[in-house]
Coordinates of C-alpha atoms and ligand atoms in Angstrom, one line a residue:
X1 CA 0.0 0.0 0.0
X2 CA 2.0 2.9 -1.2
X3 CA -0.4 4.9 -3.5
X4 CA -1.4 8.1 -1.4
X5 CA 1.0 9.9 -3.0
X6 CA 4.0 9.7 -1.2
X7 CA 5.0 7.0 -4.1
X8 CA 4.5 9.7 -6.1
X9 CA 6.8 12.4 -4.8
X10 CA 9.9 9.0 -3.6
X11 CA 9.4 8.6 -7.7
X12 CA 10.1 13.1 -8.6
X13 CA 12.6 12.6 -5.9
X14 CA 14.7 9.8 -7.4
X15 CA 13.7 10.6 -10.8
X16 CA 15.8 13.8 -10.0
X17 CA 18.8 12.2 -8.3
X18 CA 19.0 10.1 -11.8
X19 CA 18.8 13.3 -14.2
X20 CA 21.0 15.8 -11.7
X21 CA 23.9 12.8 -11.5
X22 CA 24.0 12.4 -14.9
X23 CA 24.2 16.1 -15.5
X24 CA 27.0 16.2 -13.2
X25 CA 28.8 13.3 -14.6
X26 CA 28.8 14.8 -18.0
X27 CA 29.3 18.5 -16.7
X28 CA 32.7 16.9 -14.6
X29 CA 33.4 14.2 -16.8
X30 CA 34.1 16.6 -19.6
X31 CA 36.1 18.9 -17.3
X32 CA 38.0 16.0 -16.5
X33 CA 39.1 14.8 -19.9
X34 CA 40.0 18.4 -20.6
X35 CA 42.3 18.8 -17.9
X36 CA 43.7 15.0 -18.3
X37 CA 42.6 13.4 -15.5
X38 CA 41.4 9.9 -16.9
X39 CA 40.5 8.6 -13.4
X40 CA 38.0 11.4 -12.5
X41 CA 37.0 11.2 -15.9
X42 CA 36.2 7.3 -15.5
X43 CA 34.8 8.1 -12.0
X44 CA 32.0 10.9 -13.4
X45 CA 31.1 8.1 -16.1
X46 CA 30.5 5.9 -13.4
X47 CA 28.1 8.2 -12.2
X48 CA 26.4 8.3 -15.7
X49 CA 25.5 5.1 -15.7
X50 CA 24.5 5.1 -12.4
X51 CA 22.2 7.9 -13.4
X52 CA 20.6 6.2 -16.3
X53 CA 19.8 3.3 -14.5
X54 CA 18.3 4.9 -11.4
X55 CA 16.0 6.6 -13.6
X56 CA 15.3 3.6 -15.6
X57 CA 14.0 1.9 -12.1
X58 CA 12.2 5.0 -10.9
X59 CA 10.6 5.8 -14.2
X60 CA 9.2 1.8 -14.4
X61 CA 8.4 2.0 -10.7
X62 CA 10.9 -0.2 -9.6
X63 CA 10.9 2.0 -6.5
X64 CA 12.1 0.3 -3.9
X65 CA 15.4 -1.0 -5.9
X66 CA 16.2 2.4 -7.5
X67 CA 16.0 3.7 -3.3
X68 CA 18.5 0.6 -2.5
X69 CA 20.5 1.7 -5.3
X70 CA 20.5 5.3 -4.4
X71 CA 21.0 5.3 -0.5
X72 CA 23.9 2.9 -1.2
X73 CA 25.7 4.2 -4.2
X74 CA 25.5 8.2 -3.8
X75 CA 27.0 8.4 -0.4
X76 CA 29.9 6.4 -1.1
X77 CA 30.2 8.1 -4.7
X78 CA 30.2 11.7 -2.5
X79 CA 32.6 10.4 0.0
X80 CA 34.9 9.0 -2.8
X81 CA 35.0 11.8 -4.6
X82 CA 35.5 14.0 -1.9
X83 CA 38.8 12.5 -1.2
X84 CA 40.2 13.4 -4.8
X85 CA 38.6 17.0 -4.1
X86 CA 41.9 18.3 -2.7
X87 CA 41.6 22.2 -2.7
X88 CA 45.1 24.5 -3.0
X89 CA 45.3 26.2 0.4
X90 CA 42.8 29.2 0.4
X91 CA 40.0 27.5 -1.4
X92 CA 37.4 25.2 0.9
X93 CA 36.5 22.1 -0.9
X94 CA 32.8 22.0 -1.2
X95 CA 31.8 18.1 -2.6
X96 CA 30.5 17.4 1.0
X97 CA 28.0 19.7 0.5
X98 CA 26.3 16.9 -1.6
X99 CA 26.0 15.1 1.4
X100 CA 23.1 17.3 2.7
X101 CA 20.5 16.9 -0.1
X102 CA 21.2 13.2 0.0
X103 CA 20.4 13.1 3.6
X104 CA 17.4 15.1 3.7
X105 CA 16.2 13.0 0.8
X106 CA 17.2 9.8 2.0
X107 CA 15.1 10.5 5.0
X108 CA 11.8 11.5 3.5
X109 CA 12.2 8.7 0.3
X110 CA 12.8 6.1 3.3
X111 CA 10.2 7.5 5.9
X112 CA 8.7 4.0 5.5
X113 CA 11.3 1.4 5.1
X114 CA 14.0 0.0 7.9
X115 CA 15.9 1.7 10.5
X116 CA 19.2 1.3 8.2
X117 CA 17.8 3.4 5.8
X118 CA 15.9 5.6 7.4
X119 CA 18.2 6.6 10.1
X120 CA 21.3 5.3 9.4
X121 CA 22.2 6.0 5.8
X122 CA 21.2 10.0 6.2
X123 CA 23.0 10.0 9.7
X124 CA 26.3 8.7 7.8
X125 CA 25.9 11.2 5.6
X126 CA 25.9 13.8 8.0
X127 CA 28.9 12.6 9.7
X128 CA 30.8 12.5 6.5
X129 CA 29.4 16.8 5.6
X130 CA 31.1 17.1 8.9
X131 CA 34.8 15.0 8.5
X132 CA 35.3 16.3 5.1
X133 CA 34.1 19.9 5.9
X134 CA 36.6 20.1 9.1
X135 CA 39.6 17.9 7.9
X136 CA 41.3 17.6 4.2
X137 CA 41.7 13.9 4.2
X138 CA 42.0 13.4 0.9
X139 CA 44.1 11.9 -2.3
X140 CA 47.9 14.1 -2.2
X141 CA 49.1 13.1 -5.5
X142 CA 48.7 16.3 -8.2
X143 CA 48.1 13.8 -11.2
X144 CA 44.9 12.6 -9.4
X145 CA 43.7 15.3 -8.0
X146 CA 41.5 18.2 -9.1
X147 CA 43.7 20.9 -10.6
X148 CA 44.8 23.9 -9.3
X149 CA 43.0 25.7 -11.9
X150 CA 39.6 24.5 -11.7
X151 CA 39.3 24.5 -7.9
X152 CA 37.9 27.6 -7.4
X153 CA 35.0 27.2 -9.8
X154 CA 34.5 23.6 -8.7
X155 CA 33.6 25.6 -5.5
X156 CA 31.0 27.7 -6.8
X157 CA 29.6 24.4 -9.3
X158 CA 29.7 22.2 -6.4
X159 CA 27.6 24.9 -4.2
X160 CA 25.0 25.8 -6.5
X161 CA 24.3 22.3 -7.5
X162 CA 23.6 21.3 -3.5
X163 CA 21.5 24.2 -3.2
X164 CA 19.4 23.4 -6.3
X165 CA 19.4 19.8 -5.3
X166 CA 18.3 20.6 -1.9
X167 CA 15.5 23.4 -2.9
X168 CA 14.2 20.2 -5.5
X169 CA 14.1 18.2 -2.2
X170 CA 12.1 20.8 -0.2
X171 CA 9.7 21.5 -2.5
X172 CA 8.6 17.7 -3.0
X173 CA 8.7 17.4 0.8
X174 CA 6.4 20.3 1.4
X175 CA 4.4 19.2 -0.9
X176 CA 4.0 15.9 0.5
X177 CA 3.2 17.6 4.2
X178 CA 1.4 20.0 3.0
X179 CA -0.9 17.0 1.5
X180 CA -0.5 15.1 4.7
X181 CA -1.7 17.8 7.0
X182 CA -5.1 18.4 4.7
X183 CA -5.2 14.6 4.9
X184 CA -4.9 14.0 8.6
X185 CA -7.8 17.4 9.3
X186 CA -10.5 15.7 6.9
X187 CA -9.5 12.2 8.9
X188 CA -10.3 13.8 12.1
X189 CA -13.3 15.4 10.4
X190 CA -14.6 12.6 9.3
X191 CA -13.9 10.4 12.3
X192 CA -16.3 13.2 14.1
X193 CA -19.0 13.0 11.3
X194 CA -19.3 9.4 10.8
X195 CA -18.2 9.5 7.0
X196 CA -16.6 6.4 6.9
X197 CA -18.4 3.0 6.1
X198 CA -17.8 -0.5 5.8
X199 CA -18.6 -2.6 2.9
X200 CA -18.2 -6.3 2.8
X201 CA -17.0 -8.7 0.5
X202 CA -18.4 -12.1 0.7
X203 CA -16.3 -15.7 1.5
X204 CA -17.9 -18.8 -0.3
X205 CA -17.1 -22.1 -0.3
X206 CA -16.4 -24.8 -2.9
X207 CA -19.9 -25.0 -3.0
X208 CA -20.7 -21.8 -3.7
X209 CA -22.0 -21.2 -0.4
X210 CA -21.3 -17.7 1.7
X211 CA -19.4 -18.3 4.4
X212 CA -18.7 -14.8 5.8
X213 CA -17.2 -11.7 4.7
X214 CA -14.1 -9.4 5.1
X215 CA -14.8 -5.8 6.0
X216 CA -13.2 -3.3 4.0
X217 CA -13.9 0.3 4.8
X218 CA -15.0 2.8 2.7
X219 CA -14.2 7.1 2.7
X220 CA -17.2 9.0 1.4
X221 CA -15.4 12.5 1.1
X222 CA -17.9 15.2 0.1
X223 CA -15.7 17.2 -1.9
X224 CA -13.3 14.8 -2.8
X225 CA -15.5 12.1 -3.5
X226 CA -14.5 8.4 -2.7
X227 CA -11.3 8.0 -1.6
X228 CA -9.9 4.4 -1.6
X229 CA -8.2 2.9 1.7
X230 CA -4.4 2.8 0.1
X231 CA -5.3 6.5 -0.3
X232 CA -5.8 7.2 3.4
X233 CA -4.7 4.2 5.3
X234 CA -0.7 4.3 5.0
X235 CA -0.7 8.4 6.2
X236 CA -3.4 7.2 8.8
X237 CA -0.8 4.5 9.9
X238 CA 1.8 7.3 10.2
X239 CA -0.2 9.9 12.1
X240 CA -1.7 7.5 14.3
X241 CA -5.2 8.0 13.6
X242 CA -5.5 4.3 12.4
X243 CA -5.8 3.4 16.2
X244 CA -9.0 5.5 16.5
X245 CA -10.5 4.3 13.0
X246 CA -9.5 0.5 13.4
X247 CA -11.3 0.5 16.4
X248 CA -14.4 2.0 14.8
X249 CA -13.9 -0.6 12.4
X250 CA -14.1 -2.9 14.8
X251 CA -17.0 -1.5 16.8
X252 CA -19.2 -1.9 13.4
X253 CA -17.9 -4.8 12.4
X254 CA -18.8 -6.9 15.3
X255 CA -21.8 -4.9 15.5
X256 CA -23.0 -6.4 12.2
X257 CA -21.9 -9.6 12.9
X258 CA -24.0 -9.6 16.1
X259 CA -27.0 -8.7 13.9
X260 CA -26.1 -11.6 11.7
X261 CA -25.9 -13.9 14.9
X262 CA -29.5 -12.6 15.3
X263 CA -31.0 -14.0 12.7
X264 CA -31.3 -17.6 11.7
X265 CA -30.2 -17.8 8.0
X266 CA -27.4 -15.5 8.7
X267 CA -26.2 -17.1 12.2
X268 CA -23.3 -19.1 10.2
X269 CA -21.4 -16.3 8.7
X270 CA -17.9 -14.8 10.1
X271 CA -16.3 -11.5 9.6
X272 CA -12.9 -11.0 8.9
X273 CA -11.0 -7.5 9.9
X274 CA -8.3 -6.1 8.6
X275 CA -5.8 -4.9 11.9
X276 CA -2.5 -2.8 10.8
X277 CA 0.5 -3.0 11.9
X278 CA 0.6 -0.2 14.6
X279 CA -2.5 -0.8 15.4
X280 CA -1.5 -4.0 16.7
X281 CA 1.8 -2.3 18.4
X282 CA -0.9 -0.2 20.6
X283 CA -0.1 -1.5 24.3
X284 CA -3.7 -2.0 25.1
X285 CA -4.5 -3.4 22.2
X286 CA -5.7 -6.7 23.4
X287 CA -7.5 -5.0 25.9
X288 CA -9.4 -3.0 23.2
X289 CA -10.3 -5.9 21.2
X290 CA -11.2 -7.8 23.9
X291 CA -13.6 -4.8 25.4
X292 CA -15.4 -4.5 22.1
X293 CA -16.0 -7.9 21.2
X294 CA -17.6 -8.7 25.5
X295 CA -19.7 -5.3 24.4
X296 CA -20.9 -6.6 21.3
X297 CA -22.0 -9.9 22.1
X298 CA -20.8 -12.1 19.3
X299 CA -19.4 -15.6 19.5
X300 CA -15.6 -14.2 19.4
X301 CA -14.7 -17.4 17.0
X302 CA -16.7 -15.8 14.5
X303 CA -14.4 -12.6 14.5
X304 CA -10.9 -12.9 12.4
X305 CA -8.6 -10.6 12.9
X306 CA -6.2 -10.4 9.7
X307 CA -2.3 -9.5 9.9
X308 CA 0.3 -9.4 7.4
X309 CA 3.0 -10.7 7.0
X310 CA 5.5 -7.9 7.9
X311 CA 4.3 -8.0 11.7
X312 CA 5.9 -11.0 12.1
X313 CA 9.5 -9.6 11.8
X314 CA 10.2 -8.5 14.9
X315 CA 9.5 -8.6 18.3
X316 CA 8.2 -12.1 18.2
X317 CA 7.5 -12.5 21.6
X318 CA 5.6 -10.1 22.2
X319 CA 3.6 -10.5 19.1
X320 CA 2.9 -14.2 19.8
X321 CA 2.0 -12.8 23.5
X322 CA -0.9 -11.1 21.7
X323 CA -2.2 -13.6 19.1
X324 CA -1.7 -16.1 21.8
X325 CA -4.2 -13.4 24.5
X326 CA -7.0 -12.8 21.5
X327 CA -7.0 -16.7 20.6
X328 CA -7.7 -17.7 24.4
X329 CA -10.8 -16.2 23.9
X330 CA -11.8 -18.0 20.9
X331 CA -10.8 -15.2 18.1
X332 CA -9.1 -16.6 14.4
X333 CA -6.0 -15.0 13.2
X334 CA -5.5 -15.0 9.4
X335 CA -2.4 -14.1 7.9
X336 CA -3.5 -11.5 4.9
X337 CA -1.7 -11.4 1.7
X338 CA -0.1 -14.4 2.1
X339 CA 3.0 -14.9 -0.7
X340 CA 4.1 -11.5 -1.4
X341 CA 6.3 -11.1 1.7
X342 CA 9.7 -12.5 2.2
X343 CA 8.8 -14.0 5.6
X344 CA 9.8 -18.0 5.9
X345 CA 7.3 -20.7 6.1
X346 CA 8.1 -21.0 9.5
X347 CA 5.9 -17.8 10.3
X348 CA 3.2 -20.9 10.0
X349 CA 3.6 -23.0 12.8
X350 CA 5.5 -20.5 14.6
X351 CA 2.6 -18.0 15.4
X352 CA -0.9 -18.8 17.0
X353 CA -2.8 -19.0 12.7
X354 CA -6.1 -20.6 11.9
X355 CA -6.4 -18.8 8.5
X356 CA -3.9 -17.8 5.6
X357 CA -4.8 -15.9 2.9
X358 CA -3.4 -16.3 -0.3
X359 CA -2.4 -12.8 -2.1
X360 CA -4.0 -12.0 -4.9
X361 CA -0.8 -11.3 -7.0
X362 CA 0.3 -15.3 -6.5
X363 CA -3.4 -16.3 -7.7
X364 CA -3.2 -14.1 -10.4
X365 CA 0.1 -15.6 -11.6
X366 CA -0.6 -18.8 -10.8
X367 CA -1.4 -19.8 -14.4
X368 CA 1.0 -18.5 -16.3
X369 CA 3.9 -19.4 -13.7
X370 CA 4.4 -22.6 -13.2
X371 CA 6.5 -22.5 -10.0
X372 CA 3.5 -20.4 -8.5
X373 CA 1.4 -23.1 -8.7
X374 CA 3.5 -25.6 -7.5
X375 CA 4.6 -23.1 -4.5
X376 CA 0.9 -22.5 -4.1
X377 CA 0.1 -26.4 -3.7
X378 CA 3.2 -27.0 -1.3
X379 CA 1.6 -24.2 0.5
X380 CA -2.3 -25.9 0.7
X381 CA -0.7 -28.5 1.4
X382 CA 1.7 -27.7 4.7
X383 CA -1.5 -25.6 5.6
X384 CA -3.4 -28.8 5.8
X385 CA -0.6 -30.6 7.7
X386 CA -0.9 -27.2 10.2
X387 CA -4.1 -27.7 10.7
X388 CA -4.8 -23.9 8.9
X389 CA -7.5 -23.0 6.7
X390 CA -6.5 -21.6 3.9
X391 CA -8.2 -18.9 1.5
X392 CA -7.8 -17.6 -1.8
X393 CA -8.1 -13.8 -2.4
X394 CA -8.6 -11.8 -5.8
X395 CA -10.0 -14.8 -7.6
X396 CA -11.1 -13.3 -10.8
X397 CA -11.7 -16.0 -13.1
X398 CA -13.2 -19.4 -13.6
X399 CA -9.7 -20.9 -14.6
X400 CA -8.5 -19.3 -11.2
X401 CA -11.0 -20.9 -9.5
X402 CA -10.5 -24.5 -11.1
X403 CA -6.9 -24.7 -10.6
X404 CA -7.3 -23.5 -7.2
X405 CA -9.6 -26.1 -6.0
X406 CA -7.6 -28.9 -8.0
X407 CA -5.1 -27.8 -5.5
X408 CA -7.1 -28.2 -3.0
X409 CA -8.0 -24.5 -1.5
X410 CA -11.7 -24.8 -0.8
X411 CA -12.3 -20.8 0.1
X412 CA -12.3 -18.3 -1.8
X413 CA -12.8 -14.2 -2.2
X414 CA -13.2 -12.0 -5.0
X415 CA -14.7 -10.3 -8.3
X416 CA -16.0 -13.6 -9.5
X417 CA -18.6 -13.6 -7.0
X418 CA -18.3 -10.1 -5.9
X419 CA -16.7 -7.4 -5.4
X420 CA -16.8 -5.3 -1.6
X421 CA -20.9 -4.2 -1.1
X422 CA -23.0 -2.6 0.9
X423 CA -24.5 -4.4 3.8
X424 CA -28.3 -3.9 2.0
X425 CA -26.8 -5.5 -1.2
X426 CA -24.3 -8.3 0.7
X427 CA -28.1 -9.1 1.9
X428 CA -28.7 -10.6 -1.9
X429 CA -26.2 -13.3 -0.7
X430 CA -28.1 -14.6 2.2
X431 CA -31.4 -16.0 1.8
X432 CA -31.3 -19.7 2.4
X433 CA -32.6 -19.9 -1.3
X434 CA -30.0 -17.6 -2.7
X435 CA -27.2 -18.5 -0.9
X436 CA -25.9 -20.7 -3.3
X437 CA -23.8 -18.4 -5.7
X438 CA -23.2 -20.4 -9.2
X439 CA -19.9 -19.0 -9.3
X440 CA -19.3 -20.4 -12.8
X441 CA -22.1 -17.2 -14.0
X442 CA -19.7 -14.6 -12.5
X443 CA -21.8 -11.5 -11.6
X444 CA -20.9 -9.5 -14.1
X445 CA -22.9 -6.4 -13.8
X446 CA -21.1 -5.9 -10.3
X447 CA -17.0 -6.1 -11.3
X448 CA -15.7 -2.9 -11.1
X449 CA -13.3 -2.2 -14.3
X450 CA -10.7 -3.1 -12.0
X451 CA -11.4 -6.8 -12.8
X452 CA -11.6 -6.8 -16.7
X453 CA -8.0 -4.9 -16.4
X454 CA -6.2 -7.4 -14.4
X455 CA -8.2 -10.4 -15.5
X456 CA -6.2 -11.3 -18.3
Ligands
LIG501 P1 -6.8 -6.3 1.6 O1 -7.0 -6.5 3.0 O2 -5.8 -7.2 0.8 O3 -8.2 -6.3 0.9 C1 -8.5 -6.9 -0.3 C2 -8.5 -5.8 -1.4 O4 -8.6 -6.4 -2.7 C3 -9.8 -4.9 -1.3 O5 -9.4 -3.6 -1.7 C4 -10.7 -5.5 -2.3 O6 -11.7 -4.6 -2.8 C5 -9.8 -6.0 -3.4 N1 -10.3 -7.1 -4.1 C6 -11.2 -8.0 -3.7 N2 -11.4 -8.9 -4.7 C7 -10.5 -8.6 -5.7 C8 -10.3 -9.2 -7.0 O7 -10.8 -10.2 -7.4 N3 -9.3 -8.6 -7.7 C9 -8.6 -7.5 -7.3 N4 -7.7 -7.0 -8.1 N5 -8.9 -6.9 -6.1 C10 -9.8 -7.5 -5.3 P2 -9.7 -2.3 -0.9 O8 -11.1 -2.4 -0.3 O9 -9.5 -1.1 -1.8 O10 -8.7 -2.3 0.3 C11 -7.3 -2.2 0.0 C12 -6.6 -2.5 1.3 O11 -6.8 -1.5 2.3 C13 -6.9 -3.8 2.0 O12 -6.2 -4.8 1.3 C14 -6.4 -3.5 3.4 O13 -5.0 -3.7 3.4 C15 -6.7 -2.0 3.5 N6 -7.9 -1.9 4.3 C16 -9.2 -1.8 3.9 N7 -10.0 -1.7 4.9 C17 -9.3 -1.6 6.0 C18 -9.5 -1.4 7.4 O14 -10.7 -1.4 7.9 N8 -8.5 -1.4 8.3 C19 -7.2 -1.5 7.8 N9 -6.2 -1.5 8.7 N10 -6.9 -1.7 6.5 C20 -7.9 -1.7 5.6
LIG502 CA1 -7.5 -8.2 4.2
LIG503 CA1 -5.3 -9.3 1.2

């Protein structure tokens, strides 16, 4: 979940790194070969390439390798190339001032991803603005070095370029908090007016039978019309306000389920909830859960809580304290989006699971990649050993369907029945009559575009 814009602005920002390096490799590279010194030269065609290939990445979205490529190549390129920026006494060198836009950047294009890039990577670069501003460690030999000449205006080139680089950087960055501040007021806002709902998309069986649902909520924005959950979620996540809003979740979701448990033809059905990450961090967030579902009523083994696999990482202990809290009194933890995190198998028998649910990306690969499949029926199959149900999300077509229950998953989720509805039209699904959905006559007139696009 990285589209509420920050993906956007990490993209401008690397896009930029790519096109400024390679303006600076050929701005020094050609300074280089005319003052006949073949090693810088070689050096600034290094940084070229290394240009045109972290723009190739960011311009096809390969974000998160053109970010490993950039936090680990500029800093050392900078640090390099300071040492062979050996000033003649009365001139400062000035290629540490590079550091600064690359640490500012770093910073906001890794404000999601690990400590080590986050922190570490723009904190190195600090340190190294600092050694090379104080010290003049550096390359002695004249052949290697930049000449005496040129010094001075590599000064003033070197200068300007940080500045622009690091007036590109603030711009994107206020941008981005400009958006996140509007963002987190119409959250609150709409916390306090009640504009968010849940929809639900129904869980069937190999029969076709409904066998619950998974709540997915919904933004009705007035102005800004609907605004999808990657849109809001990830910034809710950051400011916090995910605590307040998964527990609304919550609140409705069990309050539905309880008037489900109400009724006869709908007493069977479950309801699955999406938790996130820091929502599950919260220290009372066993508590919480455990307060709303006593309030509510419901038979807690109807509730499943889903998780993904990126909260298994760390802090094992205290996360399997949790699961291990919530499943004492009867609640089902699913692992969401199974298959498109790096996590081990072991994360299977290792945590307190009843459910995993297999991502939509594998099912939708799973026919034209052969090692899917056969990674997706090792998967059923240790599932089944595990004593785990297992699920299958984003199943879009018939084919899907078949090769999915010839592997044995016997649940499954998505367009071809029916995409996320309201609770009045998730009613269509219930009558003892109309339960049974004849999933081989896909409802049609219900699949959002979405599911033609990616349904080839
Ligand atoms: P998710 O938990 O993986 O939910 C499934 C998403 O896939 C839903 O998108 C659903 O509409 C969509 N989907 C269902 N069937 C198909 C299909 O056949 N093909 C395709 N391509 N997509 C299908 P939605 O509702 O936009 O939600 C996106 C994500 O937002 C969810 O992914 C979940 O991570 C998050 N989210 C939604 N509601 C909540 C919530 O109440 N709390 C939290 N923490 N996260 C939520
Ligand atoms: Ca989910
Ligand atoms: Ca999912």
């Amino acid at each position: 979940m990285q589209d509420d814009g920050h993906g956007r602005r990490v993209r401008a920002n690397l896009l930029g790194s790519g096109i400024i390096s390679i303006l600076i490799g050929m701005g020094w590279g050609t300074a280089f070969i005319l003052f006949d010194r073949p090693l810088l030269a070689a050096m600034h065609v290094g940084l070229i390439l290394f240009g045109l290939v972290l723009f190739w990445l960011a311009y096809h979205q390969r974000l998160k390798a053109a970010s490993l490529l950039a936090g680990n190549f500029l800093p050392l390129f900078i640090a390099v190339s300071c040492l062979f920026d050996n000033v003649p006494d009365g001139v400062h060198r000035a290629t540490q001032f590079h550091f600064l836009p690359v640490a500012l950047g770093g910073y906001f294009v890794y404000r999601r991803d690990s400590i080590y890039m986050k922190y570490i990577v723009p904190a190195l670069c600090l340190a190294g603005f600092a050694v090379f501003s104080n010290t003049s460690i550096g390359f002695q030999d004249p052949a290697l070095v930049i000449p005496e000449s040129a010094a001075a205006t590599g000064v003033w080139v070197n200068t300007i370029t940080s500045v622009i680089e690091l007036t590109f950087i603030v711009i994107i960055m206020n941008a981005d908090l400009s958006l996140r501040r509007m963002m987190d007021v119409e959250m609150r806002k709409a916390i306090a007016n009640g504009d968010f709902e849940l929809h639900y998309q129904p869980q069937f069986d190999s029969r076709g039978e409904v066998l619950g649902a998974e709540a997915l909520i919904r933004w009705r924005h007035a102005k800004m019309g609907n605004i999808p959950p990657v849109n809001f979620i990830p910034l809710a996540e950051e400011s916090g306000l995910i605590v307040p809003i998964g527990s609304w979740v919550l609140r409705a979701a069990c309050a539905q389920l309880a008037r489900w448990e109400a009724q006869p033809e709908t007493r069977h059905l479950t309801m699955s909830v999406n938790v996130s990450a820091s929502q599950f961090r919260q220290p009372d967030f066993v508590q919480s859960v455990s307060e709303i579902v006593r309030l509510s009523g419901i038979t807690p083994s109807k509730l499943k809580l889903e998780l993904t696999e990126s909260m298994f990482v760390d802090n094992v202990e205290a996360t399997t304290a949790k699961m291990n809290a919530l499943k004492a009194i009867g609640i089902i933890w699913s692992l969401d989006d199974f298959g498109t995190g790096y996590s081990s198998l072991s994360v299977l028998h290792r945590f307190p699971l009843g459910q995993i649910k297999i991502d939509k990306a594998f099912v939708r690969d799973m026919l034209t990649n052969k090692s899917n499949m056969v990674v997706t029926e090792a998967i059923i199959t240790l599932a089944e050993k595990l004593d785990l149900q297992v699920l299958a999300e984003g199943v879009e077509t018939t084919d899907q369907l078949d090769r999915l229950r010839q592997a044995g998953c016997l649940m499954y989720q998505g367009y071809l029945f029916s995409p996320p509805v309201d609770i009045e039209a998730f009613g269509k699904f219930v009558p003892a009559d109309a339960r049974k959905v004849d999933y081989l006559q896909p409802h049609t007139e219900d699949v959002p575009p979405a599911r033609q696009r990616s349904a080839g």
